[in-house]
mmCIF file of C-alpha atoms in Angstrom:
data_model
loop_
_atom_site.group_PDB
_atom_site.id
_atom_site.type_symbol
_atom_site.label_atom_id
_atom_site.label_comp_id
_atom_site.label_asym_id
_atom_site.label_seq_id
_atom_site.Cartn_x
_atom_site.Cartn_y
_atom_site.Cartn_z
ATOM 1 C CA VAL N 268 -7.484 1.651 -12.051
ATOM 2 C CA LYS N 269 -5.972 -1.589 -10.430
ATOM 3 C CA GLU N 270 -9.564 -2.876 -9.723
ATOM 4 C CA GLN N 271 -10.652 -1.784 -13.305
ATOM 5 C CA PHE N 272 -7.634 -3.398 -14.937
ATOM 6 C CA PRO N 273 -6.094 -6.193 -12.461
ATOM 7 C CA LEU N 274 -2.857 -7.753 -13.500
ATOM 8 C CA THR N 275 -3.185 -10.994 -14.626
ATOM 9 C CA LYS N 276 -1.064 -13.616 -13.187
ATOM 10 C CA GLU N 277 1.357 -13.716 -15.882
ATOM 11 C CA ALA N 278 1.711 -9.919 -15.605
ATOM 12 C CA GLU N 279 2.045 -10.110 -11.973
ATOM 13 C CA LYS N 280 5.244 -12.705 -12.356
ATOM 14 C CA THR N 281 6.915 -10.755 -15.110
ATOM 15 C CA VAL N 282 6.711 -7.632 -12.750
ATOM 16 C CA ASP N 283 8.089 -9.531 -9.864
ATOM 17 C CA GLU N 284 10.813 -11.028 -11.825
ATOM 18 C CA GLY N 285 11.922 -7.648 -13.088
ATOM 19 C CA ARG N 286 12.044 -6.244 -9.839
ATOM 20 C CA ARG N 287 14.276 -9.112 -8.281
ATOM 21 C CA GLU N 288 16.569 -8.573 -11.652
ATOM 22 C CA LEU N 289 16.794 -4.845 -10.919
ATOM 23 C CA SER N 290 17.162 -5.454 -7.354
ATOM 24 C CA LYS N 291 20.388 -7.682 -8.179
ATOM 25 C CA VAL N 292 21.903 -5.683 -10.347
ATOM 26 C CA PHE N 293 21.747 -2.469 -7.677
ATOM 27 C CA SER N 294 22.851 -4.415 -4.731
ATOM 28 C CA GLY N 295 25.868 -5.626 -6.962
ATOM 29 C CA ASP N 296 24.885 -9.591 -7.049
ATOM 30 C CA SER N 297 24.354 -9.113 -10.644
ATOM 31 C CA ASP N 298 26.986 -7.920 -13.503
ATOM 32 C CA LYS N 299 24.492 -6.803 -15.729
ATOM 33 C CA PHE N 300 23.812 -3.349 -16.508
ATOM 34 C CA VAL N 301 20.759 -1.607 -16.603
ATOM 35 C CA LEU N 302 19.440 1.073 -19.294
ATOM 36 C CA VAL N 303 16.175 2.983 -18.573
ATOM 37 C CA ILE N 304 14.404 4.498 -21.225
ATOM 38 C CA GLY N 305 11.169 6.452 -21.345
ATOM 39 C CA PRO N 306 8.546 7.256 -20.583
ATOM 40 C CA CYS N 307 7.781 9.007 -24.230
ATOM 41 C CA SER N 308 10.040 6.732 -26.180
ATOM 42 C CA ALA N 309 9.122 3.324 -24.346
ATOM 43 C CA ASP N 310 5.687 2.905 -26.152
ATOM 44 C CA ASN N 311 7.445 1.228 -29.202
ATOM 45 C CA GLU N 312 9.272 -1.988 -28.162
ATOM 46 C CA ASP N 313 11.273 -2.271 -31.301
ATOM 47 C CA ALA N 314 12.563 1.456 -30.966
ATOM 48 C CA VAL N 315 13.458 0.756 -27.188
ATOM 49 C CA LYS N 316 15.589 -2.402 -28.323
ATOM 50 C CA ALA N 317 17.332 -0.506 -31.315
ATOM 51 C CA ALA N 318 18.117 2.389 -28.788
ATOM 52 C CA PHE N 319 19.570 0.006 -26.568
ATOM 53 C CA GLU N 320 21.715 -1.983 -29.082
ATOM 54 C CA ALA N 321 23.150 1.343 -30.282
ATOM 55 C CA LEU N 322 23.932 2.804 -26.990
ATOM 56 C CA ALA N 323 25.476 -0.785 -26.025
ATOM 57 C CA ASN N 324 27.836 -0.880 -29.141
ATOM 58 C CA LYS N 325 28.731 2.656 -28.659
ATOM 59 C CA TYR N 326 30.242 1.851 -25.130
ATOM 60 C CA GLY N 327 31.422 -1.541 -26.022
ATOM 61 C CA LEU N 328 28.828 -3.418 -24.192
ATOM 62 C CA ALA N 329 27.490 -5.257 -27.219
ATOM 63 C CA GLY N 330 26.746 -8.707 -25.923
ATOM 64 C CA ALA N 331 27.146 -8.052 -22.258
ATOM 65 C CA ASN N 332 24.599 -9.168 -19.544
ATOM 66 C CA ALA N 333 21.922 -6.670 -19.855
ATOM 67 C CA LEU N 334 18.842 -5.883 -18.462
ATOM 68 C CA LEU N 335 16.348 -3.642 -20.210
ATOM 69 C CA ALA N 336 13.778 -1.709 -18.209
ATOM 70 C CA ALA N 337 11.187 0.633 -19.582
ATOM 71 C CA ALA N 338 10.259 3.638 -17.589
ATOM 72 C CA ALA N 339 6.519 4.030 -16.722
ATOM 73 C CA LYS N 340 5.205 7.523 -16.712
#
């Protein structure tokens, strides 16, 4: 699959930046929180963002530093 559909340089950069951000959260170097949604619900970006905002509001985290990650299947 990687040979048939190689990542663009922009996509590679996005993946690398996301991994660095996640690493900072899990190592304690970031005060952000992570919400992982998916894989079934991650196909609609608007729905993912809405779910994220609803959970952030429910738990009093609205406006908090946050990192949104969609799980791959």
